[in-house]
Coordinates of C-alpha atoms and ligand atoms in Angstrom, one line a residue:
X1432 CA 198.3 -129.3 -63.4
X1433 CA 194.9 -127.9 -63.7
X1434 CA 191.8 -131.3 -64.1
X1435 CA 191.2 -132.6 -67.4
X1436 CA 188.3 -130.8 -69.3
X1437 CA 185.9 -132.3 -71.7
X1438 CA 187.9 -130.5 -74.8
X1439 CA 190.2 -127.8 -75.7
X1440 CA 190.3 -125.9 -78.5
X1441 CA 193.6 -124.2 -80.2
X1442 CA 192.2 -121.2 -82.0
X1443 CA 189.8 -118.5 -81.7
X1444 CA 189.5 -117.8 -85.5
X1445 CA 186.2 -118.7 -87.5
X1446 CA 187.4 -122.2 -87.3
X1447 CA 187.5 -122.2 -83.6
X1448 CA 184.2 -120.4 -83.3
X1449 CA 182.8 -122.8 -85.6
X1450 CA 183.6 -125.3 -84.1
X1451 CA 182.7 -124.7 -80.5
X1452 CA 179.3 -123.8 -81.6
X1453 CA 179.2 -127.1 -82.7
X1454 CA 180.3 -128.7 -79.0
X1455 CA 177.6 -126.2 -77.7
X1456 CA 174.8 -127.9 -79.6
X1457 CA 176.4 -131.4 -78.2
X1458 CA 175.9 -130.4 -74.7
X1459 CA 179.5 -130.5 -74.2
X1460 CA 180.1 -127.1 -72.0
X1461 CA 183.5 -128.2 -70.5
X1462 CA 185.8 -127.0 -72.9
X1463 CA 188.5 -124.0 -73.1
X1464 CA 189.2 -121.9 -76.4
X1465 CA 193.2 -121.0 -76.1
X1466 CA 194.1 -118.1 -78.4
X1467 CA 197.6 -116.4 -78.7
X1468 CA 196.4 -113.2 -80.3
X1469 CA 194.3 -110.8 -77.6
X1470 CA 191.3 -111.2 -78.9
X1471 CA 188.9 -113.4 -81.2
X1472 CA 188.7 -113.5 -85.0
X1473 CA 192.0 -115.0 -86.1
X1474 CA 192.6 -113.6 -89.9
X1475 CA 190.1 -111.1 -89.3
X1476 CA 191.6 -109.9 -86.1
X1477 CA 195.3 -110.5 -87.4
X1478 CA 194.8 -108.4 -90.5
X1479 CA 193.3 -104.7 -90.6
X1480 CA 195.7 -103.5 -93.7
X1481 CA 194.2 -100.6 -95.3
X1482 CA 191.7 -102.1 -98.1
X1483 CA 191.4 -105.6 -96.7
X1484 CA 187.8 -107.0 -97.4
X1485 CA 186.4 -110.4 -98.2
X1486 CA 187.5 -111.5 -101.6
X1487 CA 184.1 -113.8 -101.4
X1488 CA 180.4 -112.0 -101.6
X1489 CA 179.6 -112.1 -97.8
X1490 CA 176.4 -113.5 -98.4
X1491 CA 178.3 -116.7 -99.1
X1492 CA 181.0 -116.1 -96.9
X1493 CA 179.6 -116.5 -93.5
X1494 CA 178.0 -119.0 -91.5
X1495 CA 174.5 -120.1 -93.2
X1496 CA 172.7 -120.2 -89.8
X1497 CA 174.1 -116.8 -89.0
X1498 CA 173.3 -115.0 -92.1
X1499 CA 173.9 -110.9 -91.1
X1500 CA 171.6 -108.4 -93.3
X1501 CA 174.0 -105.6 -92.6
X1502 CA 176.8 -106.1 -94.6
X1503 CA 177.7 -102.4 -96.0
X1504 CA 178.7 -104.2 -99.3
X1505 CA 178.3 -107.1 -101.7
X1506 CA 182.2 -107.7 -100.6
X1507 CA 182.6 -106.5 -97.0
X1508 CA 185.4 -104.6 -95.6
X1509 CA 187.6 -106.6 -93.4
X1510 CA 186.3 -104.9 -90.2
X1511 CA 182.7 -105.8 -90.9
X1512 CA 184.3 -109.3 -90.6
X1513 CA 185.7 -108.9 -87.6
X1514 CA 182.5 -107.4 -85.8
X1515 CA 180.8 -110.3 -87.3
X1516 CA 182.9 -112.7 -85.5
X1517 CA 182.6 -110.9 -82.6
X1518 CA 178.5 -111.3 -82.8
X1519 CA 179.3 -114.8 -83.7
X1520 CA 180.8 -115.6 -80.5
X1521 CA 178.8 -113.5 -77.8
X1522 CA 175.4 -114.7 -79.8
X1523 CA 176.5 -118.5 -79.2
X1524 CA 178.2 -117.5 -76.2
X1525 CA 182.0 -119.0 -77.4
X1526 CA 183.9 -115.9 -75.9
X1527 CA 183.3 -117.0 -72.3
X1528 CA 185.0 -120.3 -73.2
X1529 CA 188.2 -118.2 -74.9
X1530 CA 191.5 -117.5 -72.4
X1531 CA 193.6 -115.2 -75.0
X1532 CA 197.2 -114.3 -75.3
X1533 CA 197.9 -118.1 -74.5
X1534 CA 200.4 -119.6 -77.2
X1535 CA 200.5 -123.3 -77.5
X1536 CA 203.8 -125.0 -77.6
X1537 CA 203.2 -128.9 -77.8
X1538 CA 200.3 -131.7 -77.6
X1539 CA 201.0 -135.1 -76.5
X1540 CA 198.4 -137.9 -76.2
X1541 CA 198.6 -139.8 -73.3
X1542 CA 197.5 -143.6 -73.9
X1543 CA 196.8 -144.5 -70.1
X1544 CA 195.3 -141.6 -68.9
X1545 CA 193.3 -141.1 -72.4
X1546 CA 193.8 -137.7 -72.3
X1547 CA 195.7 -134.8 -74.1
X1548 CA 198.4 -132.6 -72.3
X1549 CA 198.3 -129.6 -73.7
X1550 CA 202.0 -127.4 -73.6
X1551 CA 201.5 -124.2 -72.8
X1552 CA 203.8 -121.2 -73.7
X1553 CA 203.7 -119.8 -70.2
X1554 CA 205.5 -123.2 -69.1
X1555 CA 202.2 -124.5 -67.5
X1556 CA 200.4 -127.8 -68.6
X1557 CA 196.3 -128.1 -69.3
X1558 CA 194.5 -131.4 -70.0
X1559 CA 191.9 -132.4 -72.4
X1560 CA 189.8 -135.4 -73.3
X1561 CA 189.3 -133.9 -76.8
X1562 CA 191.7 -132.1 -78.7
X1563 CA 190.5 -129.5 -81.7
X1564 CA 193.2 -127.6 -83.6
X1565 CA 191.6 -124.6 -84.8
X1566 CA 194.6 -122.9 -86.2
X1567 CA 194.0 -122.4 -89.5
X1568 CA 195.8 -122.5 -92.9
X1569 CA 197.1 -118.8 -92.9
X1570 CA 198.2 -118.2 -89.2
X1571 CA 201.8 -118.2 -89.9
X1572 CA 203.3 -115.2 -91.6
X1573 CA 206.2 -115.3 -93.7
X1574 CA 209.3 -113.0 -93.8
X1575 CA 211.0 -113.6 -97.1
X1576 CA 214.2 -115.2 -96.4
X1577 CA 216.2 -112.4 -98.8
X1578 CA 219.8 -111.8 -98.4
X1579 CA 220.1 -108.4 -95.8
X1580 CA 216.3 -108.1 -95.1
X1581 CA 217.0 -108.0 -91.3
X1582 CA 219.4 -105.5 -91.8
X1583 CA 217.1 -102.8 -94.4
X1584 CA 217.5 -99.5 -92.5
X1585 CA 214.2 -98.0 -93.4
X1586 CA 210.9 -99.2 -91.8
X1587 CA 208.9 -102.8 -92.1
X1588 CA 205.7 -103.1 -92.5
X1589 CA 204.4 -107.0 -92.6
X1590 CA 200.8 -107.1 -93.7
X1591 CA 199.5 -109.0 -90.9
X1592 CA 201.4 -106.4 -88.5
X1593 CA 199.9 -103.1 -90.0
X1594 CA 201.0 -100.1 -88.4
X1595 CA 198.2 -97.3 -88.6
X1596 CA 200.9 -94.7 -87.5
X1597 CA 203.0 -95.1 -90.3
X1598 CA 202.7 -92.0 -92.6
X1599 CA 202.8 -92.6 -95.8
X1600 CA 202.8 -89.4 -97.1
X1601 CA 206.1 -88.6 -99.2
X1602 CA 207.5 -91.7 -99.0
X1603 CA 209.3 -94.2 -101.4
X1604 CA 207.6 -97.4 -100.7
X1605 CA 208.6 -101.3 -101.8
X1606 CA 206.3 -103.9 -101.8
X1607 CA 206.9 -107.7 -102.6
X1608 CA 204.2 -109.8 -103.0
X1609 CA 201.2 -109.9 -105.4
X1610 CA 199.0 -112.7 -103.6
X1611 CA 195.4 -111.6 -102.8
X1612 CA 197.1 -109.4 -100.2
X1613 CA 199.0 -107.6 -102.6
X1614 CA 196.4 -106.9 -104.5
X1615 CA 194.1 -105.3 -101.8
X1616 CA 196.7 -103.5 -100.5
X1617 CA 198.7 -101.9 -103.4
X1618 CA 195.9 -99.9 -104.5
X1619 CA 196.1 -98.5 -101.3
X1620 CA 200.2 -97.6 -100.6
X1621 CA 200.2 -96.3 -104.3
X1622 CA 197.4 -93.4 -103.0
X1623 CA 199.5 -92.9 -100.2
X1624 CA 203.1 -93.3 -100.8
X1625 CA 205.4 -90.5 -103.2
X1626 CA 206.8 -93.5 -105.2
X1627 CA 205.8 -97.4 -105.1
X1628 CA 207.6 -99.9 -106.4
X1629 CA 206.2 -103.6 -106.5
X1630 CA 208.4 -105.9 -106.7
X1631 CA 206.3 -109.2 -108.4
X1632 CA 207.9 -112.6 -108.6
X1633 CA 204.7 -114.7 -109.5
X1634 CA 201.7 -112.8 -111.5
X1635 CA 198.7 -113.6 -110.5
X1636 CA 194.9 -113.9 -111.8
X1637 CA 192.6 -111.3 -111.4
X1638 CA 189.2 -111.3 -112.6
X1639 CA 186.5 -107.9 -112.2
X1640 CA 184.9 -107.5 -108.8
X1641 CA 181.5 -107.1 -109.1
X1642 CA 181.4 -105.2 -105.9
X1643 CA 178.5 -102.4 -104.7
X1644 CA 177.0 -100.8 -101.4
X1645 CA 174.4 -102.9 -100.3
X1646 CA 171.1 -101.3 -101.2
X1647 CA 168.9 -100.4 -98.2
X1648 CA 166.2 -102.0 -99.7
X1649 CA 168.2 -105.5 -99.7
X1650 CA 169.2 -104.8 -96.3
X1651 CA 166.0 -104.3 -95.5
X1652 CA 164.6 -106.9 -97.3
X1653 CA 167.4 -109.6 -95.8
X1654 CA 166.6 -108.6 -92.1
X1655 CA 162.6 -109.0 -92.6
X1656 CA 162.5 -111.9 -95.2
X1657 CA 165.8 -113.7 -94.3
X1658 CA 164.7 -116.5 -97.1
X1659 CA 165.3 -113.6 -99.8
X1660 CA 169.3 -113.6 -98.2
X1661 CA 169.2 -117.5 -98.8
X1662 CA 168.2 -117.5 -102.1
X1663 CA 171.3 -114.7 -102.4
X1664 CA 173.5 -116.7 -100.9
X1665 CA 172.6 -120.1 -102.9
X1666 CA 173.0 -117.8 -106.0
X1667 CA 176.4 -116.8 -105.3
X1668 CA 177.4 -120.3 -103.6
X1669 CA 176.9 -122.0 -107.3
X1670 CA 178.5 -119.1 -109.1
X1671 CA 181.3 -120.3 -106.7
X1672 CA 180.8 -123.8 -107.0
X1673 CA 181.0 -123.5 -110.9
X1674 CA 184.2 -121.9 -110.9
X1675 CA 185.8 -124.6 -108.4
X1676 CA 184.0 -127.3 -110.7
X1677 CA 186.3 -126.4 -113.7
X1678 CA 189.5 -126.6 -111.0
X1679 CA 189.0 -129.7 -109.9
X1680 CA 187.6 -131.5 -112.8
X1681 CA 189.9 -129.9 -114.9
X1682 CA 189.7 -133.6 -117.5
X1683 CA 186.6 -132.8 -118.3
X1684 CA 185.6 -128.8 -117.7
X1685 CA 189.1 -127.5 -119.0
X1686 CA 186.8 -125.0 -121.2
X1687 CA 185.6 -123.4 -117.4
X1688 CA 189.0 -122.9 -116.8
X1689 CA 189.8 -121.5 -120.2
X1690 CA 186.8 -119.3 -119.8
X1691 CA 187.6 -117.7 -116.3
X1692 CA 191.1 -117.2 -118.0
X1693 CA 189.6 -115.3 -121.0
X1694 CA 187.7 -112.8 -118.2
X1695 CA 191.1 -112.1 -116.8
X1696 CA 193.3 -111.3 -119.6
X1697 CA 190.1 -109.3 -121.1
X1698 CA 189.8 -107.1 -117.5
X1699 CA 193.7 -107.2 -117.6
X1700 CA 193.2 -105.7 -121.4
X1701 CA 190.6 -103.2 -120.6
X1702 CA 192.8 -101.9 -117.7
X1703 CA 196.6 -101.7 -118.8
X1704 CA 197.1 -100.0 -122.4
X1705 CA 200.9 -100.7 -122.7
X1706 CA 201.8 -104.2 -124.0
X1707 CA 204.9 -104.9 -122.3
X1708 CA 203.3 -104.0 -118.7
X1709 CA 200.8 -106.2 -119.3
X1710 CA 202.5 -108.9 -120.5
X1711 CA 204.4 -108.7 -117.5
X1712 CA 201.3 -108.4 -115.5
X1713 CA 199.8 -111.7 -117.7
X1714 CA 200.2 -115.0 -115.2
X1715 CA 202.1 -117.6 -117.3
X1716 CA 200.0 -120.6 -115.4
X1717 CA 196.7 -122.0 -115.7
X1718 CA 193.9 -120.2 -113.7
X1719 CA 193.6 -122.3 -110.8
X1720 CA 196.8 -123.7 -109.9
X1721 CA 196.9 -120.6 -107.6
X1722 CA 194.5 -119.1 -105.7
X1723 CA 193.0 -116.1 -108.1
X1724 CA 191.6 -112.7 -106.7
X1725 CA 188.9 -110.1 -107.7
X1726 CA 189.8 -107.0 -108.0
X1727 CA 189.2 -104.0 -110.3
X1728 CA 191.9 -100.9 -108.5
X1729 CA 194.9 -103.5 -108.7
X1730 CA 195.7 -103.0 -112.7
X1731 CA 194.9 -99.3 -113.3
X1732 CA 197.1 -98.8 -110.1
X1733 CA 200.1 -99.7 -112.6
X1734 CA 199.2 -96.8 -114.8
X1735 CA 200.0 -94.3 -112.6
X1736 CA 203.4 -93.0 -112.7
X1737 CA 205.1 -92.9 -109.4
X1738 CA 203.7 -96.7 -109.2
X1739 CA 206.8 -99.0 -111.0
X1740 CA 206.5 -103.0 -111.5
X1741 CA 209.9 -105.1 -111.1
X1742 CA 210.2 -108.4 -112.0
X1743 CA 213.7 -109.0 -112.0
X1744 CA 213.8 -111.2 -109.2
X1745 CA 215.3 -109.1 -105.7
X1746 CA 219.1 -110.1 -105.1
X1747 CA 219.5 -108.7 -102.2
X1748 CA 218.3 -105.9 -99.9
X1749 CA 221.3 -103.5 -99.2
X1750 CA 221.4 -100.1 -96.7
X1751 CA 217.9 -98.5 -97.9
X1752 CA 217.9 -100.1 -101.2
X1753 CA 216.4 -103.2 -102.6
X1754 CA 219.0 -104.5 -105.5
X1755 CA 217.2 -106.6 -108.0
X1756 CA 218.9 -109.4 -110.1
X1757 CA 219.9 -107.4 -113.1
X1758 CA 221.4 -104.6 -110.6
X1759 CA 218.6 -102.3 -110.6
X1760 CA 219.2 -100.6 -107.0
X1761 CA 215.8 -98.6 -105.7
X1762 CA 216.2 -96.4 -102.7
X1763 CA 213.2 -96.9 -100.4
X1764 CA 211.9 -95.9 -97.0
X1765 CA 209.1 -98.2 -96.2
X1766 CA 209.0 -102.1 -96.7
X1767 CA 205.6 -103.6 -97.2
X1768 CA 206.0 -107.3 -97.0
X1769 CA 202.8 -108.5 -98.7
X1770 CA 204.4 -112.2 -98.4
X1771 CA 202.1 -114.6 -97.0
X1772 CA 202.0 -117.5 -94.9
X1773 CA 204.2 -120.1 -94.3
X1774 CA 202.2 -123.5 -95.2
X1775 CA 204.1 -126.1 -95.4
X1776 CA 207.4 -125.0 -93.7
X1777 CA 205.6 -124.1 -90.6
X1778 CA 202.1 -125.3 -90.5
X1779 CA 200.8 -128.7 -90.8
X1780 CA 200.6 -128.2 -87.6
X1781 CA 201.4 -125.1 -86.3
X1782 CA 203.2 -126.5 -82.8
X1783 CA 204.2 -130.4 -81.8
X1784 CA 201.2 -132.6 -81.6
X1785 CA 202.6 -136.5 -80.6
X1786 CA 199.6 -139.1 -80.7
X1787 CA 199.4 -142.8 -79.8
X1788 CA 202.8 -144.2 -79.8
X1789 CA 204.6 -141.4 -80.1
X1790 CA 204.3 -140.7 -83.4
X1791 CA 204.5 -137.0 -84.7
X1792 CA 202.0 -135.5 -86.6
X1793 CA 204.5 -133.1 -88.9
X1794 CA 207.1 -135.9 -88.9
X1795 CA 204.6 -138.6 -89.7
X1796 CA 202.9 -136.4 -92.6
X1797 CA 206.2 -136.1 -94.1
X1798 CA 207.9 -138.9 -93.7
X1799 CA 204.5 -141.0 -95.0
X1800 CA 202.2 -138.7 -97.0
X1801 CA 200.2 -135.9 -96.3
X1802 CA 197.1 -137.9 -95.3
X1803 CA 193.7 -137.7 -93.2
X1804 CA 190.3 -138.8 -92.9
X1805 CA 187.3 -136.7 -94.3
X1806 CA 190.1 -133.9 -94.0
X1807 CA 189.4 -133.7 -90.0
X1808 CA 190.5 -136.3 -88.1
X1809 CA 194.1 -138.7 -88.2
X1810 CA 195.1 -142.3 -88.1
X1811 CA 197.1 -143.1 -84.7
X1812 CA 195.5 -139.8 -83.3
X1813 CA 192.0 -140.7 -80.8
X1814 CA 190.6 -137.7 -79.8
X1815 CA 191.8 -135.7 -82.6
X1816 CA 190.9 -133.3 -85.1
X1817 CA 192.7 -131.4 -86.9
X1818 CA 191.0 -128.5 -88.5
X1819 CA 193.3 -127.6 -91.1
X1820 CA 194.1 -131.3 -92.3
X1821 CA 195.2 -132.2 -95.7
X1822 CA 192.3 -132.6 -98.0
X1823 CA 189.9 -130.5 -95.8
X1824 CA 189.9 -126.9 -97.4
X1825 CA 186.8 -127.1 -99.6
X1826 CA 185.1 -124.9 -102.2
X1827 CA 186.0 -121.0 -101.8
X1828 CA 184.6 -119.5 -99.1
X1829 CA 186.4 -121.2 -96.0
X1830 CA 182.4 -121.7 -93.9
X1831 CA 182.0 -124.8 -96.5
X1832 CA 184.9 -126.1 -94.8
X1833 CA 184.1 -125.4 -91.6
X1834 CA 180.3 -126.1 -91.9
X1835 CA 181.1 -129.5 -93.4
X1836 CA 183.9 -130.0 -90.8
X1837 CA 180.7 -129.5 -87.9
X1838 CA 178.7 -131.8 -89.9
X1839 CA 181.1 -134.4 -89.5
X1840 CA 182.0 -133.9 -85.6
X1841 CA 178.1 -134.0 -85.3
X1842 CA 178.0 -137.5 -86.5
X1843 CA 181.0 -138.6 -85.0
X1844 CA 180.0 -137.2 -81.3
X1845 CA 176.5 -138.4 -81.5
X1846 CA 178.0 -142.1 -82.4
X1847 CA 180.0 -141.6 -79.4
X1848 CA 177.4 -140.8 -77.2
X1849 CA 175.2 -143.8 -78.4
X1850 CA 178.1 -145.7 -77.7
X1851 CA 178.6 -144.6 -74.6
X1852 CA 182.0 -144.1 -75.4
X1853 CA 184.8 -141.5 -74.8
X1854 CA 187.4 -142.3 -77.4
X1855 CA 187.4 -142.5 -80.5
X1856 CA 190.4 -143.0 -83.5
X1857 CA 190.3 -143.4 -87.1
X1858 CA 191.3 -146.8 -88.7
X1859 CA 194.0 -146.5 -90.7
X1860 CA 192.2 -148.1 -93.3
X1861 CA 189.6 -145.7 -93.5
X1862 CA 192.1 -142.8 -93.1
X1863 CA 194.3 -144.8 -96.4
X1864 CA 190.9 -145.2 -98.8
X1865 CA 189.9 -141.4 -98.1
X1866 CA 193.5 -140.0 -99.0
X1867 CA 193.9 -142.5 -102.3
X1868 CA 190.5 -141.5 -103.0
X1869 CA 191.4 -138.0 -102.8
X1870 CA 194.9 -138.8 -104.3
X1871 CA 193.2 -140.2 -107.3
X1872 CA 191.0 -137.2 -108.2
X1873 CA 193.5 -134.7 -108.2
X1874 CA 195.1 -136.3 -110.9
X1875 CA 191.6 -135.3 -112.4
X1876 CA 192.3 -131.6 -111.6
X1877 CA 194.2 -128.4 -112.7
X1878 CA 196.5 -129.1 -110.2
X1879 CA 198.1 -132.4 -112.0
X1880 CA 196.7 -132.0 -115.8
X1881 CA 197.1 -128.1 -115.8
X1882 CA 200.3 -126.3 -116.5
X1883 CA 201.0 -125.1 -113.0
X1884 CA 205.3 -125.6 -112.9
X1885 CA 205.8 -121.9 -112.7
X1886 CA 202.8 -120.9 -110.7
X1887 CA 204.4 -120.8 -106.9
X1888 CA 201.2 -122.0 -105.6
X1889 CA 200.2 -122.8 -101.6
X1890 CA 198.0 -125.3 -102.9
X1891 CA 201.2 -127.8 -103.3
X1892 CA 203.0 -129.0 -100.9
X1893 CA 206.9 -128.7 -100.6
X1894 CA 207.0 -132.8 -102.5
X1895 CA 205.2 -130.4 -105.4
X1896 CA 201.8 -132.8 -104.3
X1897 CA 198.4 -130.9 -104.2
X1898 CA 197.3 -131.9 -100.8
X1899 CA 195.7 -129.0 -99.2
X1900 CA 192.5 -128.7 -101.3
X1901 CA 189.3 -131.5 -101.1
X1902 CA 189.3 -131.9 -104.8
X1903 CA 185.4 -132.6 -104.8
X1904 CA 182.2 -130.4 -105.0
X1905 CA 181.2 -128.7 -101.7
X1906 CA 177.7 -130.5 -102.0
X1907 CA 179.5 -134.1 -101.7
X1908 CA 181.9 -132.7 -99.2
X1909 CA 178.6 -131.6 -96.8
X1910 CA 177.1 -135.0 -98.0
X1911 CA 179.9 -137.3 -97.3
X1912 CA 180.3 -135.8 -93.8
X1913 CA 176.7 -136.2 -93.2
X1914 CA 176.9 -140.0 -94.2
X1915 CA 180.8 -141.3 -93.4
X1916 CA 180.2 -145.1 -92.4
X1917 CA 180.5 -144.9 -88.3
X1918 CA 182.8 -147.9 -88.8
X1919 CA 185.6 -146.0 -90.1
X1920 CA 186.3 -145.5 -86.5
X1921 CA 187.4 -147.6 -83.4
X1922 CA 185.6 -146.5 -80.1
X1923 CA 186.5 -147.0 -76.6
Ligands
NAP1227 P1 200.2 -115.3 -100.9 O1 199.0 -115.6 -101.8 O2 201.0 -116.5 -100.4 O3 201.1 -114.3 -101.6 C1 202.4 -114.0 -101.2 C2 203.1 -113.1 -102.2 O4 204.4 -112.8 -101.7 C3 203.3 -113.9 -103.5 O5 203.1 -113.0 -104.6 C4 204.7 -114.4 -103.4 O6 205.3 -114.6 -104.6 C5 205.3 -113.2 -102.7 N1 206.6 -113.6 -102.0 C6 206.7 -114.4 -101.0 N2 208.0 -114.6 -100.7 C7 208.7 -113.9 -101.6 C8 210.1 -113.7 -101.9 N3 211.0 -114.3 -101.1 N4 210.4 -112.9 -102.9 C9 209.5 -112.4 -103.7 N5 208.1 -112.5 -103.5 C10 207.8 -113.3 -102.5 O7 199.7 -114.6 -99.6 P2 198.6 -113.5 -99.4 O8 198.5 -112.6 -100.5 O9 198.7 -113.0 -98.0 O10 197.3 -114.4 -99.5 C11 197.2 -115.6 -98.8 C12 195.7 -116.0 -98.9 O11 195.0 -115.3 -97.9 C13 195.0 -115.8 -100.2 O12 195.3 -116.8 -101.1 C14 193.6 -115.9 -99.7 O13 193.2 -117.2 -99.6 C15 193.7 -115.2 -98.4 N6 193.3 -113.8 -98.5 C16 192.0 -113.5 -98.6 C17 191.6 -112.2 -98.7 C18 190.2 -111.9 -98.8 O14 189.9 -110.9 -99.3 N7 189.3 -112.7 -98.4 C19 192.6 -111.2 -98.7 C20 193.9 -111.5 -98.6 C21 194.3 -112.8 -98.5 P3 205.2 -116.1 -105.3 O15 203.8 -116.2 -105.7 O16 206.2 -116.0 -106.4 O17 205.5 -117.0 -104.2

């Protein structure tokens, strides 16, 4: 056993980043960043699939106190992304504090010791006063459990595995999945690949991307008069913020919802001339329900004939061919797996974390509710926080979670120091009022009062609850983290 640092973080994602920035500007120095992947960035290191950029204007999304005047485009390309987190992390020097290629297997907290033990894969143990899961919403990818997938012949290609060697050229591609991913990346195959087919079981919303090369006069006026990049950014944030207002107050906004609707079945219109592909291309589920992309390559991709929509439903996956339900067999060579993450099967969390008495975290979340406090910390867990809690992922670009998440460990760790204390927990009442309070205005939002049965979304949780999103603006997310009564925790 190595000696028990101030903190540990599990992550070396934005989140992770984010957040140790944060411990910086506490003074807290002793503290260890444990990564699995081999370097930083988490999603942005993870993915590099051909097309993949921010789906958010990258004035908005990245950190306000690090804006970067050199994004190429209003939409960066994902490797813009992962330069910036590099910058990021040397600029606030994080990346000494990271070990990579270090899995985490388990956390248990120890009562007596008031300290964390932290499982590692390689067997060892480390030890922690504070313990910060940074491991985000969309760390764990998902292989579609389909009947002879592990036995398809040809090759597999897993977004968040991309394979650069992989030629294309000739080839009879199938890709399932038409998430955000999908959309970014079947553009992309379809220039590539002889034949594509796309195998689509949920449609999903797409709306134009109003997307450009940054011109080298806003560059240039964003790196002299960074206010100008500000007033960008708070622009775009409320564009943003308008769009989630309609989500979550669904009661009384329904017409935003209808409206952002409207813009998608008009670009869906504009794009795809044959009714019966669109119709099959028209989501059958409010705007909303499901996260929604921007994206203006993803329909006229359909118009071109070696690219083929099924949405039978795939049977099974047989030899080379993928066998859909109505017996449509389609010879392919190449797999694309634009599937996603697993959520709620394998997240919440991501490894074993046991708190005070024992209790575990994914146990105790499902056999209770899916609950937390400010969407960062846990009842019966001192010392905790949980990044990626229920309730915590707020307004559209993920730095208003993250931000807001700071805000709150600001507050919490500068009450702790006042104190002179080292441990702090939650109250359970606290923890209770926060999650009925959030419990209460989702039933306020598209989620409950929207038609969203059919719409397969991440957003629900496997009981069919919406407990992933904070169903409030991002303004009274930042505000109530600035502000949460100290008294809704115990110190020690
Ligand atoms: P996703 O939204 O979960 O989409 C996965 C897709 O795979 C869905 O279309 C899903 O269909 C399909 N699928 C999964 N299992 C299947 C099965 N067994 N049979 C048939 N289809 C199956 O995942 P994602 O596209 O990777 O996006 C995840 C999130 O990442 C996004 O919502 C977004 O937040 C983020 N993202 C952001 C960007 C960006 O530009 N910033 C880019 C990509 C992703 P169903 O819908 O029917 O389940």
């Amino acid at each position: 056993m190595t000696r028990t640092r101030e903190a540990i973080v599990v992550g070396a994602g934005l989140g992770g980043i984010g957040i140790a920035i944060q411990l910086k500007r506490l003074g807290i120095e002793d503290f260890e960043i444990l990564e699995r992947n081999d370097d930083l960035g988490g999603t942005w290191h993870v993915n590099h699939y051909p097309g993949l950029a921010v789906d958010i204007p990258s004035v908005t999304y990245s950190f306000s106190f690090e804006p970067n005047p050199h994004w190429s485009r209003w939409y960066a390309p994902g490797a813009e992304l992962k330069k910036y987190c590099e910058h990021v992390a040397e600029k606030y020097d994080v990346r000494r504090h990271m070990r990579f290629d270090t899995g985490v297997e388990s956390a248990r907290w120890d009562d007596d010791s008031g300290e964390w033990h932290v499982q590692l894969a390689d067997g060892s143990t480390e030890r922690s006063t504070y313990l910060i899961v940074a491991t985000g919403f969309l760390s764990q990818p998902k292989v579609p459990d389909i009947e002879g997938i592990e036995t398809f012949t040809g090759k597999v290609i897993h977004s968040t595995e991309w394979d650069h060697d992989y030629d294309f050229t000739g080839k009879r591609a199938g890709l399932i999945g038409t998430g955000a991913t999908g959309v970014q990346l079947i553009p992309e195959v379809a220039e590539r690949a002889a034949e594509l087919t796309v195998y689509q079981r949920t449609a999903i919303w797409v709306t134009p991307k109003l997307d450009f090369a940054m011109p080298g006069l806003a560059r240039r006026a964003f790196g002299a008069v960074p206010l100008t990049q500000r007033a960008a950014r708070l622009w775009n944030s409320t564009v943003l913020e308008a769009l989630l207002a309609g989500v979550v107050n669904f009661r009384r906004l329904r017409p935003a919802v209808k409206a952002a609707e409207r813009i998608g079945r008009r670009h869906l219109a504009r794009s795809i001339s044959d009714p019966e592909l669109r119709r099959r291309l028209t989501p059958d589920y409010d705007f909303g329900c499901k996260r929604p992309t921007f994206s203006n390559s993803y329909y006229p991709t359909f118009n071109k004939p070696h690219v083929h929509l099924e949405t039978g439903g795939i049977a099974r996956v047989d030899g080379d061919s993928i066998i859909t339900e109505d017996g449509t067999r389609t010879e392919i060579d190449v797999l694309v797996l634009a599937t996603g993450f697993s959520l709620w099967q394998t997240n919440f969390p991501a490894f074993e974390v046991i708190g005070r008495d024992g209790v575990n975290l994914g146990k105790h979340w499902r056999n209770t509710r899916f609950a937390s406090y400010q969407g960062i910390t846990v009842a019966k867990f001192p010392n905790y926080l949980h990044l990626a809690a229920p309730y915590s992922y707020a307004g559209l670009s993920f730095f208003t979670t993250i931000e807001a998440q700071m805000k709150h460990v600001d507050r919490l760790f500068g009450e702790l120091r006042r104190r002179q204390a080292t441990r702090f927990e939650v109250t359970e009442s606290a923890a209770d009022a926060f999650t009925d309070r959030m419990q209460r205005r989702i039933d306020d939002s598209v989620w409950t009062l929207g038609d969203c049965a059919t719409s397969r979304s991440y957003y629900f949780n496997e009981q069919g609850e919406a407990t992933l999103a904070r169903p409030t603006t991002t303004w009274q997310n930042h505000r109530e983290q600035e502000t949460f009564p100290l008294d809704d925790y115990d110190y020690a």
